[in-house]
Coordinates of C-alpha atoms in Angstrom, one line a residue:
X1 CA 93.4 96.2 100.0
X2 CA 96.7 94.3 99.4
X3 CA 98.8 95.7 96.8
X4 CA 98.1 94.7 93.4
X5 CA 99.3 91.2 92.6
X6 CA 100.6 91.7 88.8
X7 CA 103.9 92.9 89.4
X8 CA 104.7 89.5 90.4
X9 CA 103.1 87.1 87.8
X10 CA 106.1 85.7 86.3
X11 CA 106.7 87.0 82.5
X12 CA 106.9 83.6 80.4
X13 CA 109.8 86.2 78.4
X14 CA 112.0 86.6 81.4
X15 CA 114.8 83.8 81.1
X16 CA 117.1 82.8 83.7
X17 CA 119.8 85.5 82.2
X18 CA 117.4 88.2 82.4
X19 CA 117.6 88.0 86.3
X20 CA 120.7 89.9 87.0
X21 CA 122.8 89.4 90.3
X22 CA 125.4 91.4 91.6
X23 CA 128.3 88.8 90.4
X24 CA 126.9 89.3 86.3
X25 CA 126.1 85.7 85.4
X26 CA 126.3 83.7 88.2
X27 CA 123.6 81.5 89.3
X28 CA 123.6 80.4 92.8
X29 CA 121.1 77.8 94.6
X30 CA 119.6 77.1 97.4
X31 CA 122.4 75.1 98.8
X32 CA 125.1 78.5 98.6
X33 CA 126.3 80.0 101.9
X34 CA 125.2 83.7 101.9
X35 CA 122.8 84.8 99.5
X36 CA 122.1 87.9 101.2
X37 CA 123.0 90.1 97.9
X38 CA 122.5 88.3 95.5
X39 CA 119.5 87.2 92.9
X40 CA 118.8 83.7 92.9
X41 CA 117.7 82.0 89.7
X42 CA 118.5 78.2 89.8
X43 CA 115.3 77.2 91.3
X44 CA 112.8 79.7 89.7
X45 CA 114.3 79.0 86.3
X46 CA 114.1 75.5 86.5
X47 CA 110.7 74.9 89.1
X48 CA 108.6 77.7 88.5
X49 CA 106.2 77.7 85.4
X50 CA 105.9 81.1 83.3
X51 CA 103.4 80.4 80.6
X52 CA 101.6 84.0 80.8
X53 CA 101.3 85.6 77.6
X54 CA 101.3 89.0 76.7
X55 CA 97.3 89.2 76.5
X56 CA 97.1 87.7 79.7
X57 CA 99.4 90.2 81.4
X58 CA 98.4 93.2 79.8
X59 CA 94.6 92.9 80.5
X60 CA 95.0 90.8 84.1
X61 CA 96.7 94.4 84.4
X62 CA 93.9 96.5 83.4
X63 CA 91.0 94.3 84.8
X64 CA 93.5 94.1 88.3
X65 CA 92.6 98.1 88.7
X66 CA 89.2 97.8 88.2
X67 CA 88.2 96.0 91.2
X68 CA 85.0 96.1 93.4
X69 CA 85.5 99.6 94.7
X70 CA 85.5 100.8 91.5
X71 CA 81.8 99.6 91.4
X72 CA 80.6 99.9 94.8
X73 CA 83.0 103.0 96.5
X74 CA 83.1 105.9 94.2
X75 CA 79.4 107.2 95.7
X76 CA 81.5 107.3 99.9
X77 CA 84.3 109.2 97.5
X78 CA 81.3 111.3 96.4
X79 CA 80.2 111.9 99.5
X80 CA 83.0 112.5 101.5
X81 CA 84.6 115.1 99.1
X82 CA 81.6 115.9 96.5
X83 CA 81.7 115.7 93.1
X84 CA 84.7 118.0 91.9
X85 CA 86.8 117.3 95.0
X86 CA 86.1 113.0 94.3
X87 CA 87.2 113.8 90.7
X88 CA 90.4 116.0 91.6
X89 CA 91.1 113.2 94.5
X90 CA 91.3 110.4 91.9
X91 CA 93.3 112.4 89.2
X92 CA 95.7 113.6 91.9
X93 CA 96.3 109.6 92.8
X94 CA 96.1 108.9 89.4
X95 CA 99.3 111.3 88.6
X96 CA 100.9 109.5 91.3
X97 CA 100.5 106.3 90.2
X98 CA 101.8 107.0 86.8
X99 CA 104.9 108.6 88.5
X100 CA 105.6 105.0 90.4
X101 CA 104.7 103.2 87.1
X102 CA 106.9 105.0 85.0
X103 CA 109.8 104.6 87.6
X104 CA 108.9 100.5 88.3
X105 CA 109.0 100.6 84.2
X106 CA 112.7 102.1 84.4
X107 CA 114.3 99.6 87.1
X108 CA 112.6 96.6 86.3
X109 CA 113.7 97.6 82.3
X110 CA 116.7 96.6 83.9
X111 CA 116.5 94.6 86.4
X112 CA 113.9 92.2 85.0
X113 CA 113.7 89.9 88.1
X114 CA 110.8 87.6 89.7
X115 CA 109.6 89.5 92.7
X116 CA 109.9 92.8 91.0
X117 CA 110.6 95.6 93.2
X118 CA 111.1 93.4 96.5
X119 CA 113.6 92.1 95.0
X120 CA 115.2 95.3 93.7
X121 CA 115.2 96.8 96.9
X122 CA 118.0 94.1 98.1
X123 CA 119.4 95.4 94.6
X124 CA 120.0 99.1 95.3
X125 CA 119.5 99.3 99.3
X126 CA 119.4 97.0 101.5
X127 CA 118.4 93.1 101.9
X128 CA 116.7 94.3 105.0
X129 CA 114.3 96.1 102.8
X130 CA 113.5 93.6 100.5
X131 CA 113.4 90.9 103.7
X132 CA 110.4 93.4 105.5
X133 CA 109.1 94.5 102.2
X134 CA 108.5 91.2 100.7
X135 CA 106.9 90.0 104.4
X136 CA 104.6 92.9 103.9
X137 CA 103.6 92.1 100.4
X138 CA 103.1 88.3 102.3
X139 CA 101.0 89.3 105.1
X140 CA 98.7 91.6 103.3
X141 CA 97.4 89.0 100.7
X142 CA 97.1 86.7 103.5
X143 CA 94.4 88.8 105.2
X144 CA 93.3 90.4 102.1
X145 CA 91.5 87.1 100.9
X146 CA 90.0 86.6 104.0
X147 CA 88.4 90.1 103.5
X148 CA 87.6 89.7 99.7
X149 CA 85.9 86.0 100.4
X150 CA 83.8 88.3 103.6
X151 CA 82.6 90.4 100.5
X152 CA 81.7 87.9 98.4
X153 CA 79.3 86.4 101.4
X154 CA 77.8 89.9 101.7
X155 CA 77.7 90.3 97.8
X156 CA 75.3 87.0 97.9
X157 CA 73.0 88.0 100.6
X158 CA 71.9 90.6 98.4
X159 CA 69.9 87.3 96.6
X160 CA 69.9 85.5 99.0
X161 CA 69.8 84.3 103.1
X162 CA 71.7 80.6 102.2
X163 CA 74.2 80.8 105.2
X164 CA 77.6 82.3 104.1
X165 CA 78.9 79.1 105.1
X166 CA 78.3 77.5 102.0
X167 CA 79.9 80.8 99.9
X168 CA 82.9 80.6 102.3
X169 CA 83.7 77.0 101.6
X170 CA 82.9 77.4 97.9
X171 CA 85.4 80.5 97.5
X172 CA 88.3 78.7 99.5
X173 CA 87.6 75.4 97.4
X174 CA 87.3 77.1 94.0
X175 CA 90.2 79.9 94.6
X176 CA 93.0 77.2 96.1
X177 CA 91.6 75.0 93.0
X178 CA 93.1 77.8 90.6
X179 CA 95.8 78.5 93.0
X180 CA 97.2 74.6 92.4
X181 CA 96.7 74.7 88.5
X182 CA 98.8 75.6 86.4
X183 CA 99.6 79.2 85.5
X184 CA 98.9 78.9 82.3
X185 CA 94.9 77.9 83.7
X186 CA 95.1 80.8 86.0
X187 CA 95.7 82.8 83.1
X188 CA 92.5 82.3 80.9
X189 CA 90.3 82.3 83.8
X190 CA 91.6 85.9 84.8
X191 CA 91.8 86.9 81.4
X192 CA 87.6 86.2 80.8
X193 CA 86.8 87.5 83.8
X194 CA 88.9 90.8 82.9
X195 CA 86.7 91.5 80.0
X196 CA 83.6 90.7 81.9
X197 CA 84.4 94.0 84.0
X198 CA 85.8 95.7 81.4
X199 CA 83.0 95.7 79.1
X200 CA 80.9 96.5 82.7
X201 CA 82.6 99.5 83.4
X202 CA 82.4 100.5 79.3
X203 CA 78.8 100.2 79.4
X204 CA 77.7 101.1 83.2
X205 CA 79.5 104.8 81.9
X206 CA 77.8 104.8 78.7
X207 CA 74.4 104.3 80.1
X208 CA 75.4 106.8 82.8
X209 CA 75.5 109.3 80.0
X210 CA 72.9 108.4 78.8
X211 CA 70.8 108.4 82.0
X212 CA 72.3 112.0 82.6
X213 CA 71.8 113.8 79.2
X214 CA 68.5 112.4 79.7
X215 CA 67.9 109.8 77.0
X216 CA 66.1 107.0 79.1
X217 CA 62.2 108.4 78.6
X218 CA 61.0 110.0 81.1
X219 CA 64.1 110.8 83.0
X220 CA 64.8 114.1 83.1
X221 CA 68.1 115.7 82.2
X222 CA 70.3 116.6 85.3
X223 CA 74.1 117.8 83.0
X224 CA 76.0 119.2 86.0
X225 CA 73.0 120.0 88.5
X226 CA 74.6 118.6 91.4
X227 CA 77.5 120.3 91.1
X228 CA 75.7 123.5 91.5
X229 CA 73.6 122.1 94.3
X230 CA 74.5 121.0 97.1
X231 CA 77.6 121.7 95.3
X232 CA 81.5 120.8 93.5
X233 CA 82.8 120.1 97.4
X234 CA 81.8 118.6 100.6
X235 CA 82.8 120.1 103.6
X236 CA 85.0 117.1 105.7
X237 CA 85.1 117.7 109.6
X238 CA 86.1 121.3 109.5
X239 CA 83.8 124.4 107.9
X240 CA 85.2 126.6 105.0
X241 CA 87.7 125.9 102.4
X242 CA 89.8 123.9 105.3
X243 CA 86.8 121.4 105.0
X244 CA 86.7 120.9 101.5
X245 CA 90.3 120.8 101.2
X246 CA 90.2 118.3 103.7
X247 CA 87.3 116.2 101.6
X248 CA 89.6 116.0 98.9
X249 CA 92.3 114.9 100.7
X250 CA 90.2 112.4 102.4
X251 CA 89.3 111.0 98.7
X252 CA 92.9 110.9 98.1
X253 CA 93.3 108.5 101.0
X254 CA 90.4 106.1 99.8
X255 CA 91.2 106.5 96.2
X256 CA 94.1 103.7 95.9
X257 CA 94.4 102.7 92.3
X258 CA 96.5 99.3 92.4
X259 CA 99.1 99.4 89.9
X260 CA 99.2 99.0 86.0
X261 CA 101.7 98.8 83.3
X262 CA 102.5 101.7 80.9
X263 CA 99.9 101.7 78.4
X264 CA 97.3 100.0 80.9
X265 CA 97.8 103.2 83.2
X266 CA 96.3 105.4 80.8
X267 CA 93.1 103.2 79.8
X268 CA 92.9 102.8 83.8
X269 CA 93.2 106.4 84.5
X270 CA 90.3 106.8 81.7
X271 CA 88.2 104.7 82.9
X272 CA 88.4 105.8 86.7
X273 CA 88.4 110.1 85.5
X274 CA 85.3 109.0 83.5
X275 CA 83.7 107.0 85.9
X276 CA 84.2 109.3 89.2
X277 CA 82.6 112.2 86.5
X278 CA 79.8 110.5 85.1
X279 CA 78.7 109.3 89.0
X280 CA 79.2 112.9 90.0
X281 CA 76.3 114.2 87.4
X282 CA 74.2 111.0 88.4
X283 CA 74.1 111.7 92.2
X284 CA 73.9 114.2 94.6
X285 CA 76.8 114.3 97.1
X286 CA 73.8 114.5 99.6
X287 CA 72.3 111.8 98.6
X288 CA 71.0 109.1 101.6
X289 CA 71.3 106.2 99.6
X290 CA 75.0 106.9 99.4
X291 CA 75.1 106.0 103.2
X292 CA 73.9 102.3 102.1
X293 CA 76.2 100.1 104.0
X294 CA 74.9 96.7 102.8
X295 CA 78.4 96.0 100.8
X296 CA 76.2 94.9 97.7
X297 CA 75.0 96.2 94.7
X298 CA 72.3 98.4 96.2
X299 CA 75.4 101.0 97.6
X300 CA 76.6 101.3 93.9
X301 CA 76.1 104.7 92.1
X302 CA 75.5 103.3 88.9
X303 CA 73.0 101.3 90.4
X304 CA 71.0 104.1 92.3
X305 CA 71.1 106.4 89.0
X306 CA 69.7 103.5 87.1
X307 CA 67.1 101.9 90.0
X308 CA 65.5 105.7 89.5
X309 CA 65.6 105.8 85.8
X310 CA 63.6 102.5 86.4
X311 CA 66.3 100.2 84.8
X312 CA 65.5 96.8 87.0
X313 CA 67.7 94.1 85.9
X314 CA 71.4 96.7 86.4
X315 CA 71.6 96.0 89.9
X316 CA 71.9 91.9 89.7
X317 CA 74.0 92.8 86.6
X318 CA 76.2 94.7 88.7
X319 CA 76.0 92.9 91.5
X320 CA 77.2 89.2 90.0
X321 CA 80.2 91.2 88.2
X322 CA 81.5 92.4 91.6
X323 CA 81.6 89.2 92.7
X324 CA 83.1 87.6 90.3
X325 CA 85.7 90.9 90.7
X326 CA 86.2 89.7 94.1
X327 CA 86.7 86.1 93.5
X328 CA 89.5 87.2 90.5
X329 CA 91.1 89.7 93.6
X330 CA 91.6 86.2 95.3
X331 CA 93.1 84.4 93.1
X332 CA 95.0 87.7 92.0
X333 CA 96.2 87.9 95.8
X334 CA 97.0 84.2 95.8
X335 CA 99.4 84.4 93.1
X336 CA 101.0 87.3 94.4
X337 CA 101.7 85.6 97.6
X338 CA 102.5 82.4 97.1
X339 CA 105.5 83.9 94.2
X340 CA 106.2 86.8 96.8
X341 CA 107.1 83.8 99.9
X342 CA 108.6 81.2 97.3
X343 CA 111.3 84.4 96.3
X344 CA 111.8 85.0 100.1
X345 CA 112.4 81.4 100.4
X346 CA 114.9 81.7 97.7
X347 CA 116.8 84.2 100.1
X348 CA 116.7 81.8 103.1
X349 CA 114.0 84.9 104.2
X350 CA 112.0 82.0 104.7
X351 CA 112.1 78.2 105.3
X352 CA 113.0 76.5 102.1
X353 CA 110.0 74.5 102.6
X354 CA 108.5 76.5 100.5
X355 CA 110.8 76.0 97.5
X356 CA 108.8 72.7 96.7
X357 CA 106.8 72.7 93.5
X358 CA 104.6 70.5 91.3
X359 CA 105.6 69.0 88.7
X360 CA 103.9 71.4 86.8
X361 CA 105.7 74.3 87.9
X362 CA 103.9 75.4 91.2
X363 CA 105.3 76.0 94.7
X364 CA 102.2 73.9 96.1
X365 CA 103.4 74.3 99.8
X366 CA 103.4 77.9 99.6
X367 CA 99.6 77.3 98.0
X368 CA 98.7 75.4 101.2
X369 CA 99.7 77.8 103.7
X370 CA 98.0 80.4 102.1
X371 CA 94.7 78.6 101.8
X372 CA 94.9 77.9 105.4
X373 CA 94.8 81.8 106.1
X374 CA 91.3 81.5 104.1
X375 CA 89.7 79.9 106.8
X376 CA 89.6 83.5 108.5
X377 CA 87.1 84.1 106.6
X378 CA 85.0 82.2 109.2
X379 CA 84.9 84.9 111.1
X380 CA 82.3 86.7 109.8
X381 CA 79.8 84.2 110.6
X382 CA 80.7 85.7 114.0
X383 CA 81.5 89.2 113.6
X384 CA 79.1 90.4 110.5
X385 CA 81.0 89.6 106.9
X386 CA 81.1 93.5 106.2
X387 CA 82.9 94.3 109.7
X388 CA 85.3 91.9 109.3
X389 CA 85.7 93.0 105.5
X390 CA 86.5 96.4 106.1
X391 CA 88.9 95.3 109.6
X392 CA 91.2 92.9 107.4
X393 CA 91.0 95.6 104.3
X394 CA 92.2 98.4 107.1
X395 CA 94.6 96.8 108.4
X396 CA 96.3 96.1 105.2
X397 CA 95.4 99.4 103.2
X398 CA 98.5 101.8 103.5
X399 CA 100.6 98.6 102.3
X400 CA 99.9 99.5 99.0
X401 CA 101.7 103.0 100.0
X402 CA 104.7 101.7 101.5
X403 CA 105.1 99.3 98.2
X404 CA 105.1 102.7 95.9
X405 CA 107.0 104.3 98.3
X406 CA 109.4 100.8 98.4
X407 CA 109.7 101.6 94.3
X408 CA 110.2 105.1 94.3
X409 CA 113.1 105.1 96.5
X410 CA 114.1 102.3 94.4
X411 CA 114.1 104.4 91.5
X412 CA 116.0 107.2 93.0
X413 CA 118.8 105.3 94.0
X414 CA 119.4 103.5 90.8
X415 CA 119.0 107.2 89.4
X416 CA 121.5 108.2 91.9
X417 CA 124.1 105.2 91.6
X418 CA 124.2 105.9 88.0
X419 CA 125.2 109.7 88.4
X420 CA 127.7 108.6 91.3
X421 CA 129.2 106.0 88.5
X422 CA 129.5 108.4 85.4
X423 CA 127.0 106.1 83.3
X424 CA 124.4 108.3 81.7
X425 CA 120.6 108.2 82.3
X426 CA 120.3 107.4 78.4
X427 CA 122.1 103.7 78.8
X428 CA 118.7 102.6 80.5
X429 CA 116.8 100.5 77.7
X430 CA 113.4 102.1 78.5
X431 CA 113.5 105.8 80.0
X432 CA 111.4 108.7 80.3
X433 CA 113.0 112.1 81.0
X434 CA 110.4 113.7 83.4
X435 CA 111.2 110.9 86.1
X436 CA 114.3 112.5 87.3
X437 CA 111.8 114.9 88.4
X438 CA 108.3 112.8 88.9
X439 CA 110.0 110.4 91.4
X440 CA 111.3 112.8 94.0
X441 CA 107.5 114.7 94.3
X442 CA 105.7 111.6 94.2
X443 CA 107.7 110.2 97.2
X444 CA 107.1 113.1 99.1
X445 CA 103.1 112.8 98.3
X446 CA 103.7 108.7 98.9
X447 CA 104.7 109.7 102.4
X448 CA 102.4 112.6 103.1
X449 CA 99.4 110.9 102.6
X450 CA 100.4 107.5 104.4
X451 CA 101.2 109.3 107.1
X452 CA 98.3 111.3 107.3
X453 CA 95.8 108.2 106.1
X454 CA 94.7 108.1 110.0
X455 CA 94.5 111.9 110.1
X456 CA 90.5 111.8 111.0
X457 CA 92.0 110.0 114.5
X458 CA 93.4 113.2 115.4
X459 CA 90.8 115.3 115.1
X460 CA 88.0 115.7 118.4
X461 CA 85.1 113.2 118.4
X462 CA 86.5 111.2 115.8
X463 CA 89.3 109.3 117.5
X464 CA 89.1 105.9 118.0
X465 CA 92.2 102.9 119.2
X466 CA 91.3 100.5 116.3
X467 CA 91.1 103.4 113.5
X468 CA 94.2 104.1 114.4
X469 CA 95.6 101.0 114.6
X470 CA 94.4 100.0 110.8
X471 CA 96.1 103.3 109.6
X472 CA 99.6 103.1 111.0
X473 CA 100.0 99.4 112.4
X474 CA 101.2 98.1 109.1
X475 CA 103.9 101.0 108.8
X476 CA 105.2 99.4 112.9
X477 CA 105.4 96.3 111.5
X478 CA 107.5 97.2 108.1
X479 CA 109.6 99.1 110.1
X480 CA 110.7 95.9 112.7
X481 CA 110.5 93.4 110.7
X482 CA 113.2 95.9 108.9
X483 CA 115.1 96.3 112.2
X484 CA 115.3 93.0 112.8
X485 CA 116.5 91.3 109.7
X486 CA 119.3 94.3 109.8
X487 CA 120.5 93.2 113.5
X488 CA 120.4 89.5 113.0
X489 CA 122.0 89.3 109.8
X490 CA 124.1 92.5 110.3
X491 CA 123.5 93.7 106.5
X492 CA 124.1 97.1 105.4
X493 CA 122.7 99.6 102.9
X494 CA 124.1 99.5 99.6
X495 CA 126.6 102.0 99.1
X496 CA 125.9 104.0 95.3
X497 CA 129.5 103.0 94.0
X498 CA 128.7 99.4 95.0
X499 CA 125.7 98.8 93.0
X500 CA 126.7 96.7 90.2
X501 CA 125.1 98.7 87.5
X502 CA 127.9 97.4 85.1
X503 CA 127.2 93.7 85.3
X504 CA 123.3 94.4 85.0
X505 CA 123.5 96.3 81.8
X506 CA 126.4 93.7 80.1
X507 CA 123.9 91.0 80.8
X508 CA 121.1 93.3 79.3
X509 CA 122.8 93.2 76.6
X510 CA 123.7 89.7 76.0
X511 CA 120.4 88.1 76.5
X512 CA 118.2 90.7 75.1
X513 CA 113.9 90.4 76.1
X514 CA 112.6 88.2 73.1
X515 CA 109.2 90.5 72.5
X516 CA 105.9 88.4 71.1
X517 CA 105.2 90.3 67.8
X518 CA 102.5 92.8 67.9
X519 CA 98.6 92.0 66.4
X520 CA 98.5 93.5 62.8
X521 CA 95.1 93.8 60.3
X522 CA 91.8 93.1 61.8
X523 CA 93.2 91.2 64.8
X524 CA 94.2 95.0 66.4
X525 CA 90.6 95.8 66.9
X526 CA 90.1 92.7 69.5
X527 CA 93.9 93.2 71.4
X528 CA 93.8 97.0 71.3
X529 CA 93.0 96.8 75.2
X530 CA 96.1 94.7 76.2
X531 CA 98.6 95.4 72.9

């Protein structure tokens, strides 16, 4: 999957002086010399349109988590690792996660910039890293809507044999459509679709509890039965507690929650820990129908629980939701990449071509090229939809490590500049003491697990060139693309003392975040979910 899309909607709250460069309170444009340090805000302040409010962000957050494997891949998590090692795979990614979003919170806090952590990179490391960073963020949501349209044309054959054709063209018509409106459309259309999964999710676990405790008639009660047989863990390629060690770890790998903000990590983390549980009591990790590999509705968990308890309509229900989770994941993945390549262009990290917008604010040529990498999707008319699904999804996956990985070290340097400078930790305008501390273990799990994401390649009879090129080909090209911005444009990391923290927290200062005022009375109970 490409990395989640919402760090870079733009924040209709973020002026021109909250985007901080390292000469405070200079603008520069596209026509300036070098801009190989510095944060560019002339064109985005005064081209691109940032009309997304806060309920839009918030839940576009949330519902951005929740996506289709949430609904169709926690019964493979199930049975790779069973039902206590799925559930102790997701809350060990979940802890992760809340580690990078707690030390994204902290930088961008201060560094409040379009781009978010690509751009923060160039900030307190290197351009280089931003340059290959922001190209990986690029790249991935280029093949990554390819992969989510595939779905969608497997999602329909599960009502359907209409060619996939027809979905194909329908998807690429109906996602560049939102793609060219305005953000502010963008914005209502994700935000109704958000609480269409999000009131799925609420009720597929409430009537998985229900199913489970036994409360449909004539369903008996199963509580925790499969965790006694076959059992909590699921022995993965070796025998013994080596096996189901490395079934959790395996879950770990598969696991990826895409980011969320603060207070949306917690109602994500619920509704994942919840979910991975209540599938647990619902299915056996044995279970055959878990090997479904139809990529519909039929492979969900919630949908073989309720199919036995004899509940008919659940598995269309389901079924049209992940689709229209997969046609949200495009637009989501649109957004994210056009903004991603318009702030490269921005940097002369790409041709400025792609600085031209609409009149209503969006880059449109960074729109088209984008669209054209749709047509990929016409592949699987060829190859099977699901094959080519998984191959673009593979190739992408461990992007989404090498992004928290990109923010993590991001974190620790500005951490570490701070300390080298003699300003204290408790001038940051949104801190949380246990990241001094959180950020240095989570990088170390960041890299353990993207290095060993491939690790089933290693192991005898289960090698395999293109499983090992998914895994690891996306970490080669990070790495040159790296490597070659450095050579050609000779720049340098950052050195701590350098790092204009000074600048950064005067402008802070000045031109303080105007917040939207919070819902009071009656109005809480309907924006508790994105307040």
């Amino acid at each position: 999957m490409a990395i989640g899309p919402d760090e870079d909607i733009p924040n209709k709250n973020h002026r021109a002086s909250d985007v901080i460069s390292p000469e405070p309170l200079i603008e520069h444009t596209q026509n300036d010399d070098d801009h190989e340090g510095d944060f560019v805000t002339t064109n985005e302040t005064h081209d691109l349109a940032r009309d997304l409010h806060q309920r839009h962000i918030g839940l576009i957050a949330l519902a951005g988590a929740i996506g289709t494997g949430l609904f169709l891949g926690l019964g493979g998590s199930i049975q790779t690792g069973g039902p206590l090692g799925a559930l102790l795979g997701y809350a060990t990614v979940g802890v992760i996660v809340c580690a990078v979003q707690f030390a994204l919170g902290e930088v961008t806090a201060l560094l409040p910039v379009t781009g978010s952590f690509v751009r923060h990179a160039e900030f307190l490391v290197d351009p280089a890293l931003g340059f290959a960073i922001g190209y990986n963020i690029v790249y991935g949501n280029w093949l990554s809507i390819p992969a989510e349209i595939s779905a969608i044309c497997v999602l329909f054959q599960y009502w359907t044999d209409v060619n996939s054709s027809i979905w194909i063209v329908l998807a690429i018509f109906f996602t560049f459509a939102v793609g060219i409106s305005s953000i502010g459309i963008y914005g209502e259309i994700e935000f109704w679709f958000a609480m269409l999964k999000i009131f799925l999710i609420i009720f597929l676990i409430i009537l998985g509890l229900v199913i489970d405790l036994g409360g449909i008639p004539g369903v008996p009660r199963t509580g925790f039965r499969f965790w006694k047989t076959p059992g909590p863990f699921v022995e993965y390629i070796a025998t013994g507690s080596w096996g189901k060690f490395l079934g959790y770890w395996a879950v770990m790998n598969k696991s990826t929650i895409p980011r969320a903000c603060k207070r949306v990590f917690f109602r994500v983390s619920v509704f994942y820990v919840l979910a991975v549980l209540i599938v647990g009591m619902l299915v056996a990790s044995n279970d055959e129908r878990l090997s479904d590999q139809s990529g519909t509705a039929a492979q969900s968990p919630f949908v073989i629980a309720a199919s036995a308890a004899g509940i008919k309509a659940i598995p269309s229900v389901v079924n049209a939701v992940v689709i229209s989770s997969a046609w949200s994941s495009l637009n989501q993945a649109l957004l994210s990449g056009t903004r991603v390549l318009y702030g490269l262009a921005l940097k002369k990290q790409a041709p400025k071509i792609f600085l031209r917008t609409t009149s209503w604010g969006v880059p449109y040529v960074c729109v088209l090229l984008q669209t054209a990498f749709m047509f990929l999707a016409f592949m699987s008319l060829l190859n099977g939809a699901l094959t080519v699904f998984y191959w673009f999804l593979n190739l992408t996956a461990c992007g989404v490590l090498i992004s928290w990985i990109t923010i993590l070290v991001n974190h620790r340097r500005l951490i570490l500049a701070m300390k080298k400078q003699g300003i204290p930790l408790s001038h940051l305008s949104w801190r949380n003491s246990w990241t001094v501390y959180s950020t240095p273990i989570a990088l170390v799990f960041c890299v353990v697990i993207l290095l060993s994401n491939g690790f089933s390649v290693f192991t005898r009879g289960r090698g395999s060139t293109s499983t090992f090129v998914s895994a690891y080909l996306d970490i080669l090209l990070v790495i040159a693309a790296f490597l070659i911005w450095k050579l050609v444009k000779r720049t340098r990391i950052v050195s701590l003392h350098e790092i204009d923290l000074q600048g950064a927290f005067e402008d802070i200062r000045l031109h303080p975040e105007d917040l939207e005022p919070e819902s009071t009375g009656w109005r809480r109970f309907f924006t508790f979910l994105w307040d």
